[in-house]
Amino acid sequence: MTGDGPVTRIQKRNHAAILDAALDVFSRQGFAGATLDAIAAQAGLSKPNLLYYFASKEAIYTGLLTRLLADWLAPLRALDPHGDPVDEILGYMRRKLDMSRRLPRESRLFAGEILSGAPRFLDRIEGELRDLVLEKAALIDDWSRGGRLAPLDGRHLIFSIWATTQHYADFDVQVRGVLRPESDEHWIQARDFLDALYRGALTPAR
Amino acid sequence: MTGDGPVTRIQKRNHAAILDAALDVFSRQGFAGATLDAIAAQAGLSKPNLLYYFASKEAIYTGLLTRLLADWLAPLRALDPHGDPVDEILGYMRRKLDMSRRLPRESRLFAGEILSGAPRFLDRIEGELRDLVLEKAALIDDWSRGGRLAPLDGRHLIFSIWATTQHYADFDVQVRGVLRPESDEHWIQARDFLDALYRGALTPAR
DNA sequence: CGTCGATCTGACCAGGCGGTCAAACATTTT
DNA sequence: AAAATGTTTGACCGCCTGGTCAGATCGACG
């Protein structure tokens, strides 16, 4: 294994299979609770073979985090300075909620990492994540000061959108345990609720 | 050890020391990542001595969850049907935010358990937690229908208050990583932000 | 086909884990 | 003081874990 990432056809296939299996296992069990045997079994490989592709459990985990971070931040990055403020923020909320629905494993992976103190992720939180949040928060604060949004702290507004949308992925068992949805109707309810919540709070000049 | 809880003076002291140490370790490392050695060290006891007081790691963990659940639900239980709707809900939000600030270990303990699928807690989520949420959500829905609150789904409103307030405990390292607060001023900002958010969204008749 | 590197595996290891136990030590009771 | 009960410990065990390694197998290519 060179450090240049997958090259051959087999490498590409197994590399991807391992990362997908690892996402499954790490997101359910956390870093400490996950075992290489479980990841290998889920990927359909033997444990030594898995270690032929990744140097260590640690390497799989950090590989996952790195690979997923960009996708994870994409919705916020798409917040458009030239759009209508309320529409932009509601749109961002919807994209995040949609990500929670479609990519709950990724959401739980990040949640578990941060919950346990982000020992392997703190540098990127304080780096690109921080930069992006502060940039977009400044944009929101501009909108607020211009009277195009109710006066709300942009940084905490972003936090609240993370919290409310990721809640439906991270705390899925609790949401389902309380609501007992027959299929997925609670996602529609969540969308409508959050739409009303943020529309009511963001709309200025009442 | 009988099953009747601490009796002697020494038992009371060590029992409490163990639970406090366990809260520390479990909330930082999760169930799988925590070790009996770490808990014993934190409690100032030897591992066998720790197991003299609790039958197993599992027993300490579930003992903790049970002991803390009532306290955890107290703020919601205090939601008063006879109070002013907006004030009641804002008051509830403040109590929850205050709990996140004062009891972050407890918040992270529950978060970790639910995040990993609540394998040892699901029955109580579907039991007393569900009952309480549905009761208070019905109250909120009554207020909404009576025009005393903006029309919002009570169950999802409760979820959103959990999400936004517990976020500051569960994702503390991320919040601090982004905001870099010099002391604890971000808790004040959070209170003001959430106050404005929910006041704006809840206030009816615009 | 044959060769050579890429891929894969069974057997194995050292360390850490939850948990046990007999015996030592403390404390209370008689 | 002695007996009885409650508390603590060092030594230990079996199991699982992450990781290694020598060698077997596979697959692309001349």
Coordinates of C-alpha atoms (C1' of nucleotides) in Angstrom, one line a residue:
Chain A
M1 CA 0.0 0.0 0.0
T2 CA 1.4 3.3 -1.0
G3 CA 0.0 6.5 0.5
D4 CA -1.5 7.5 -2.8
G5 CA -5.0 6.1 -2.3
P6 CA -6.6 3.3 -4.3
V7 CA -5.1 2.6 -7.7
T8 CA -6.2 -0.8 -9.0
R9 CA -9.7 -1.9 -9.6
I10 CA -9.6 -4.3 -6.6
Q11 CA -8.2 -1.6 -4.4
K12 CA -10.9 0.8 -5.4
R13 CA -13.6 -1.8 -4.6
N14 CA -12.2 -2.9 -1.3
H15 CA -11.3 0.5 -0.2
A16 CA -14.8 1.7 -0.7
A17 CA -16.3 -1.5 0.9
I18 CA -14.2 -1.0 4.0
L19 CA -15.1 2.7 4.4
D20 CA -18.8 1.9 4.0
A21 CA -18.6 -0.9 6.5
A22 CA -16.6 1.2 8.9
L23 CA -19.2 4.0 8.6
D24 CA -21.9 1.4 9.5
V25 CA -20.0 0.0 12.5
F26 CA -18.4 3.2 13.8
S27 CA -21.7 5.1 13.6
R28 CA -23.5 2.5 15.6
Q29 CA -20.8 1.5 18.2
G30 CA -18.5 4.5 18.4
F31 CA -14.7 4.3 18.0
A32 CA -14.1 2.3 21.2
G33 CA -17.1 0.0 20.7
A34 CA -16.3 -0.9 17.1
T35 CA -14.0 -3.9 16.4
L36 CA -12.0 -4.6 13.3
D37 CA -13.6 -8.0 13.1
A38 CA -17.1 -6.4 12.9
I39 CA -15.9 -4.0 10.2
A40 CA -14.2 -6.8 8.3
A41 CA -17.2 -9.0 8.4
Q42 CA -19.5 -6.2 7.3
A43 CA -17.1 -5.5 4.4
G44 CA -16.9 -9.2 3.5
L45 CA -13.2 -9.3 4.1
S46 CA -10.9 -11.0 6.6
K47 CA -9.3 -8.9 9.3
P48 CA -5.8 -9.3 8.0
N49 CA -7.0 -8.4 4.6
L50 CA -8.6 -5.3 6.0
L51 CA -5.3 -4.3 7.5
Y52 CA -3.7 -4.8 4.2
Y53 CA -5.7 -1.7 3.0
F54 CA -5.6 0.4 6.1
A55 CA -2.7 0.6 8.6
S56 CA -4.8 0.6 11.7
K57 CA -8.3 1.0 13.2
E58 CA -7.3 4.6 13.8
A59 CA -6.4 5.1 10.1
I60 CA -9.8 3.8 9.0
Y61 CA -11.6 6.1 11.4
T62 CA -9.7 9.3 10.5
G63 CA -9.9 8.4 6.8
L64 CA -13.7 8.3 7.2
L65 CA -13.8 11.6 9.0
T66 CA -11.7 13.3 6.4
R67 CA -13.5 11.9 3.5
L68 CA -16.9 12.9 4.9
L69 CA -16.2 16.4 6.2
A70 CA -16.4 18.2 2.9
D71 CA -19.8 16.7 2.1
W72 CA -21.0 17.5 5.6
L73 CA -20.2 21.2 5.3
A74 CA -21.5 21.5 1.7
P75 CA -25.0 22.7 2.6
L76 CA -23.7 25.6 4.7
R77 CA -21.2 26.5 2.1
A78 CA -24.1 26.8 -0.4
L79 CA -25.7 29.6 1.7
D80 CA -25.9 32.4 -1.0
P81 CA -25.2 36.0 0.0
H82 CA -27.3 37.1 -3.0
G83 CA -30.5 35.2 -2.2
D84 CA -33.4 36.3 0.0
P85 CA -32.2 36.0 3.6
V86 CA -35.2 34.1 5.0
D87 CA -35.4 31.8 2.0
E88 CA -31.7 31.1 2.1
I89 CA -31.7 30.1 5.8
L90 CA -34.9 28.1 5.4
G91 CA -33.3 26.4 2.4
Y92 CA -30.2 25.6 4.4
M93 CA -32.3 24.2 7.2
R94 CA -34.1 22.0 4.7
R95 CA -30.9 20.7 3.1
K96 CA -29.5 19.9 6.6
L97 CA -32.7 18.1 7.5
D98 CA -32.6 16.2 4.3
M99 CA -29.0 15.2 5.0
S100 CA -30.0 13.9 8.4
R101 CA -32.7 11.8 6.7
R102 CA -30.5 10.5 3.9
L103 CA -27.2 10.2 5.7
P104 CA -27.9 9.4 9.4
R105 CA -24.8 7.3 9.7
E106 CA -22.6 10.2 8.8
S107 CA -24.5 12.4 11.3
R108 CA -24.0 9.9 14.1
L109 CA -20.4 9.5 13.3
F110 CA -19.7 13.2 13.7
A111 CA -21.9 13.4 16.7
G112 CA -20.1 10.6 18.5
E113 CA -16.8 12.0 17.7
I114 CA -17.7 15.5 19.1
L115 CA -19.6 14.1 22.0
S116 CA -16.5 12.2 23.2
G117 CA -14.4 15.4 23.0
A118 CA -13.3 15.2 19.4
P119 CA -9.9 13.8 20.2
R120 CA -9.3 13.1 16.5
F121 CA -11.1 16.0 15.0
L122 CA -10.5 19.0 17.0
D123 CA -8.0 20.6 14.6
R124 CA -10.5 20.5 11.8
I125 CA -13.3 21.9 14.0
E126 CA -11.0 24.8 14.9
G127 CA -9.9 25.1 11.3
E128 CA -12.1 24.8 8.3
L129 CA -15.3 24.2 10.2
R130 CA -14.7 27.3 12.3
D131 CA -13.8 29.4 9.3
L132 CA -16.9 28.5 7.4
V133 CA -19.2 29.1 10.3
L134 CA -17.7 32.5 11.1
E135 CA -17.9 33.5 7.4
K136 CA -21.6 32.5 7.1
A137 CA -22.5 33.9 10.5
A138 CA -21.1 37.2 9.5
L139 CA -23.3 37.1 6.4
I140 CA -26.3 36.4 8.6
D141 CA -25.4 39.2 10.9
D142 CA -25.2 41.5 7.9
W143 CA -28.7 40.5 6.9
S144 CA -29.9 41.1 10.4
R145 CA -28.3 44.6 10.7
G146 CA -29.8 45.5 7.3
G147 CA -33.3 44.7 8.7
R148 CA -33.8 41.8 6.3
L149 CA -33.8 39.3 9.2
A150 CA -35.0 39.6 12.8
P151 CA -32.0 40.4 14.9
L152 CA -30.4 37.0 15.8
D153 CA -26.9 36.0 16.5
G154 CA -25.7 34.2 13.3
R155 CA -23.4 31.8 15.0
H156 CA -26.0 30.6 17.4
L157 CA -28.5 30.5 14.6
I158 CA -26.3 28.1 12.8
F159 CA -25.8 26.0 15.9
S160 CA -29.5 25.8 16.4
I161 CA -30.0 24.6 12.8
W162 CA -27.4 21.9 13.3
A163 CA -29.0 20.9 16.6
T164 CA -32.6 20.8 15.4
T165 CA -31.9 19.0 12.2
Q166 CA -29.3 16.5 13.3
H167 CA -31.4 15.7 16.2
Y168 CA -33.6 13.6 14.0
A169 CA -30.7 11.5 12.9
D170 CA -28.6 11.4 16.1
F171 CA -31.5 10.7 18.4
D172 CA -33.5 8.7 16.0
V173 CA -34.4 5.9 18.4
Q174 CA -35.7 8.5 20.9
V175 CA -37.8 10.3 18.2
R176 CA -39.2 7.0 17.1
G177 CA -39.7 5.7 20.6
V178 CA -41.8 8.8 21.4
L179 CA -43.7 9.3 18.2
R180 CA -44.0 5.7 17.1
P181 CA -44.3 6.7 13.4
E182 CA -45.8 4.1 11.1
S183 CA -43.5 4.9 8.3
D184 CA -41.5 8.1 7.9
E185 CA -44.3 10.7 8.3
H186 CA -42.3 12.3 11.2
W187 CA -39.8 13.6 8.7
I188 CA -42.6 15.6 7.0
Q189 CA -43.8 16.9 10.4
A190 CA -40.2 17.9 11.3
R191 CA -39.9 19.8 8.0
D192 CA -43.2 21.6 8.6
F193 CA -42.4 22.3 12.2
L194 CA -38.9 23.7 11.6
D195 CA -40.2 25.7 8.6
A196 CA -42.7 27.3 10.8
L197 CA -40.3 27.8 13.7
Y198 CA -37.6 29.5 11.7
R199 CA -40.0 31.4 9.5
G200 CA -41.7 32.8 12.5
A201 CA -38.4 33.7 14.3
L202 CA -36.5 35.0 11.3
T203 CA -39.1 37.2 9.5
P204 CA -38.3 40.8 10.5
A205 CA -40.3 43.9 11.0
R206 CA -43.5 42.8 12.6
Chain B
M1 CA -24.1 -6.5 49.1
T2 CA -27.9 -6.8 49.5
G3 CA -30.2 -5.3 46.8
D4 CA -31.5 -2.7 49.2
G5 CA -29.0 0.1 48.4
P6 CA -26.4 1.6 50.7
V7 CA -26.9 1.0 54.4
T8 CA -23.8 1.7 56.3
R9 CA -21.8 4.9 56.4
I10 CA -19.0 3.5 54.4
Q11 CA -21.4 2.0 51.9
K12 CA -23.1 5.4 51.4
R13 CA -19.8 7.1 50.8
N14 CA -18.3 4.6 48.4
H15 CA -21.6 4.1 46.5
A16 CA -21.8 7.8 45.9
A17 CA -18.1 8.1 45.0
I18 CA -18.5 5.3 42.5
L19 CA -21.5 6.7 40.8
D20 CA -19.9 10.1 40.5
A21 CA -16.7 8.7 39.1
A22 CA -18.7 6.5 36.7
L23 CA -20.6 9.6 35.5
D24 CA -17.3 11.2 34.8
V25 CA -15.9 8.3 32.9
F26 CA -19.0 7.1 31.1
S27 CA -19.9 10.6 29.9
R28 CA -16.5 11.1 28.5
Q29 CA -15.7 7.7 27.0
G30 CA -19.1 6.1 26.5
F31 CA -20.0 2.7 27.8
A32 CA -17.6 0.7 25.6
G33 CA -14.7 3.1 26.0
A34 CA -15.0 3.3 29.7
T35 CA -13.0 0.8 31.9
L36 CA -13.5 -0.4 35.4
D37 CA -10.0 0.5 36.2
A38 CA -10.6 4.1 35.1
I39 CA -13.8 4.4 37.2
A40 CA -12.1 2.8 40.2
A41 CA -9.1 5.1 40.0
Q42 CA -11.4 8.2 39.7
A43 CA -13.3 6.9 42.7
G44 CA -10.2 6.3 44.7
L45 CA -10.9 2.6 45.0
S46 CA -9.4 -0.7 43.8
K47 CA -11.2 -2.5 41.0
P48 CA -12.2 -5.5 43.1
N49 CA -13.4 -3.1 45.8
L50 CA -15.5 -1.4 43.2
L51 CA -17.0 -4.7 42.2
Y52 CA -17.8 -5.3 45.9
Y53 CA -20.3 -2.5 45.6
F54 CA -21.7 -3.1 42.1
A55 CA -22.1 -6.5 40.5
S56 CA -20.8 -5.4 37.1
K57 CA -19.9 -2.6 34.7
E58 CA -23.4 -2.9 33.3
A59 CA -24.9 -2.5 36.8
I60 CA -23.0 0.7 37.4
Y61 CA -24.1 2.1 34.1
T62 CA -27.8 1.2 34.4
G63 CA -27.7 2.3 38.0
L64 CA -26.6 5.7 36.8
L65 CA -29.2 6.0 34.1
T66 CA -32.0 5.1 36.5
R67 CA -30.8 7.4 39.2
L68 CA -30.6 10.4 36.8
L69 CA -33.7 10.0 34.7
A70 CA -36.1 11.6 37.1
D71 CA -33.9 14.7 37.5
W72 CA -33.5 14.8 33.8
L73 CA -37.2 15.0 33.1
A74 CA -38.0 17.3 36.0
P75 CA -37.9 20.6 34.0
L76 CA -40.5 19.3 31.5
R77 CA -42.7 17.9 34.2
A78 CA -42.8 21.4 35.7
L79 CA -44.5 22.9 32.6
D80 CA -47.6 24.4 34.1
P81 CA -50.9 24.2 32.4
H82 CA -52.1 27.3 34.2
G83 CA -49.3 29.6 33.3
D84 CA -48.9 31.9 30.4
P85 CA -48.1 29.6 27.3
V86 CA -45.2 31.6 25.9
D87 CA -43.7 32.2 29.4
E88 CA -44.1 28.6 30.3
I89 CA -42.3 27.3 27.2
L90 CA -39.6 30.0 27.4
G91 CA -39.2 29.1 31.1
Y92 CA -38.8 25.4 30.2
M93 CA -36.2 26.2 27.6
R94 CA -34.3 28.2 30.2
R95 CA -34.4 25.5 32.7
K96 CA -33.1 23.0 30.1
L97 CA -30.4 25.3 29.0
D98 CA -29.4 25.8 32.6
M99 CA -29.3 22.0 33.1
S100 CA -27.0 21.7 30.1
R101 CA -24.7 24.2 31.7
R102 CA -24.7 22.8 35.2
L103 CA -25.0 19.1 34.4
P104 CA -23.1 18.6 31.1
R105 CA -21.9 15.1 32.1
E106 CA -25.5 13.9 32.6
S107 CA -26.5 15.4 29.2
R108 CA -23.6 13.6 27.5
L109 CA -24.4 10.4 29.2
F110 CA -27.9 10.3 27.9
A111 CA -26.8 11.6 24.5
G112 CA -24.3 8.8 24.2
E113 CA -26.7 6.1 25.2
I114 CA -29.4 7.3 22.7
L115 CA -26.8 7.9 20.0
S116 CA -25.7 4.3 20.2
G117 CA -29.3 3.0 19.8
A118 CA -30.3 3.1 23.5
P119 CA -29.7 -0.6 24.0
R120 CA -30.1 -0.3 27.8
F121 CA -32.6 2.5 27.9
L122 CA -35.2 1.9 25.2
D123 CA -37.8 0.7 27.6
R124 CA -37.8 3.9 29.6
I125 CA -37.8 6.0 26.5
E126 CA -40.9 4.2 25.3
G127 CA -42.3 4.3 28.8
E128 CA -42.2 7.2 31.2
L129 CA -40.3 9.5 28.8
R130 CA -42.8 9.0 26.1
D131 CA -45.8 9.4 28.4
L132 CA -44.5 12.7 29.8
V133 CA -43.7 14.1 26.3
L134 CA -47.1 13.2 24.9
E135 CA -48.9 14.7 27.9
K136 CA -47.0 18.0 27.7
A137 CA -47.2 18.0 23.9
A138 CA -51.0 17.7 24.2
L139 CA -51.0 20.7 26.5
I140 CA -49.0 22.7 24.0
D141 CA -51.3 21.7 21.2
D142 CA -54.2 22.9 23.3
W143 CA -52.6 26.2 23.8
S144 CA -52.0 26.4 20.0
R145 CA -55.6 25.6 19.1
G146 CA -56.8 28.2 21.6
G147 CA -54.8 30.8 19.8
R148 CA -52.5 31.4 22.8
L149 CA -49.5 30.1 20.8
A150 CA -48.5 30.2 17.2
P151 CA -49.6 26.9 15.6
L152 CA -46.7 24.5 16.2
D153 CA -46.6 20.7 16.7
G154 CA -46.0 20.3 20.5
R155 CA -44.0 17.1 20.1
H156 CA -41.6 18.6 17.7
L157 CA -41.4 21.8 19.7
I158 CA -40.2 19.7 22.7
F159 CA -37.7 17.9 20.5
S160 CA -36.4 21.2 19.3
I161 CA -36.0 22.5 22.8
W162 CA -34.1 19.4 23.8
A163 CA -31.9 19.7 20.7
T164 CA -31.0 23.4 20.9
T165 CA -30.3 23.4 24.7
Q166 CA -28.5 20.1 25.0
H167 CA -26.4 21.0 22.0
Y168 CA -24.4 23.3 24.2
A169 CA -23.5 20.5 26.6
D170 CA -23.2 17.6 24.1
F171 CA -21.3 19.5 21.5
D172 CA -19.4 21.7 23.9
V173 CA -16.0 21.2 22.3
Q174 CA -17.4 22.2 18.9
V175 CA -19.2 25.2 20.3
R176 CA -16.0 26.3 22.1
G177 CA -13.9 25.4 19.0
V178 CA -15.9 27.7 16.9
L179 CA -16.7 30.6 19.3
R180 CA -13.5 30.5 21.3
P181 CA -15.2 32.1 24.3
E182 CA -12.9 33.6 26.8
S183 CA -15.0 32.5 29.7
D184 CA -18.6 31.5 29.6
E185 CA -20.1 34.3 27.8
H186 CA -21.5 32.0 25.1
W187 CA -24.0 30.7 27.6
I188 CA -25.5 34.2 27.9
Q189 CA -25.5 34.5 24.1
A190 CA -27.2 31.2 23.9
R191 CA -29.8 32.2 26.3
D192 CA -30.5 35.4 24.5
F193 CA -30.6 33.8 21.2
L194 CA -32.9 31.0 22.2
D195 CA -35.1 33.4 24.0
A196 CA -35.5 35.5 20.8
L197 CA -35.8 32.4 18.6
Y198 CA -38.7 30.9 20.6
R199 CA -40.3 34.2 21.5
G200 CA -40.5 35.1 17.8
A201 CA -41.8 31.7 16.7
L202 CA -44.2 31.1 19.5
T203 CA -45.9 34.5 19.9
P204 CA -49.3 34.2 18.1
A205 CA -51.5 36.5 16.2
R206 CA -49.3 38.5 14.0
Chain C
dC1 C1' 2.1 -20.8 -20.3
dG2 C1' 5.0 -18.7 -16.8
dT3 C1' 6.3 -15.0 -14.0
dC4 C1' 6.0 -11.5 -10.8
dG5 C1' 3.7 -8.4 -8.0
dA6 C1' -0.8 -7.8 -5.9
dT7 C1' -4.1 -9.8 -2.9
dC8 C1' -5.5 -12.8 0.7
dT9 C1' -5.4 -16.0 4.8
dG10 C1' -4.7 -19.1 9.1
dA11 C1' -2.2 -19.1 12.9
dC12 C1' -0.5 -16.5 16.1
dC13 C1' 0.9 -12.9 19.8
dA14 C1' 1.0 -9.4 23.5
dG15 C1' -1.8 -6.5 26.1
dG16 C1' -5.9 -5.0 28.2
dC17 C1' -10.4 -6.1 29.6
dG18 C1' -14.3 -7.6 33.0
dG19 C1' -14.6 -10.4 36.6
dT20 C1' -13.3 -13.9 40.6
dC21 C1' -11.4 -15.5 44.9
dA22 C1' -9.1 -16.5 49.1
dA23 C1' -7.3 -14.2 52.4
dA24 C1' -6.1 -9.9 55.0
dC25 C1' -7.7 -6.1 57.3
dA26 C1' -11.4 -3.0 59.8
dT27 C1' -15.1 -2.2 62.4
dT28 C1' -18.9 -3.2 65.1
dT29 C1' -21.2 -6.1 68.4
dT30 C1' -21.3 -9.0 72.2
Chain D
dA1 C1' -11.2 -9.4 74.3
dA2 C1' -13.2 -12.1 71.2
dA3 C1' -16.3 -13.1 67.8
dA4 C1' -18.9 -11.7 63.9
dT5 C1' -19.5 -9.0 60.3
dG6 C1' -18.2 -5.6 56.9
dT7 C1' -14.5 -4.0 53.8
dT8 C1' -10.3 -4.1 51.0
dT9 C1' -6.7 -6.2 48.3
dG10 C1' -3.1 -8.8 45.3
dA11 C1' -3.0 -12.4 42.5
dC12 C1' -5.1 -14.5 39.1
dC13 C1' -8.2 -16.2 34.9
dG14 C1' -10.3 -16.5 30.4
dC15 C1' -11.6 -13.8 26.7
dC16 C1' -11.4 -10.5 23.3
dT17 C1' -8.8 -7.0 20.9
dG18 C1' -5.7 -4.7 17.6
dG19 C1' -2.1 -6.1 15.0
dT20 C1' 1.8 -9.3 12.8
dC21 C1' 3.7 -12.6 9.6
dA22 C1' 5.0 -16.3 6.6
dG23 C1' 3.2 -18.2 3.2
dA24 C1' -0.7 -19.4 -0.1
dT25 C1' -3.4 -17.8 -3.9
dC26 C1' -4.8 -14.7 -7.5
dG27 C1' -4.5 -12.0 -11.7
dA28 C1' -2.3 -9.0 -15.2
dC29 C1' 1.0 -9.2 -18.7
dG30 C1' 5.0 -10.7 -21.5

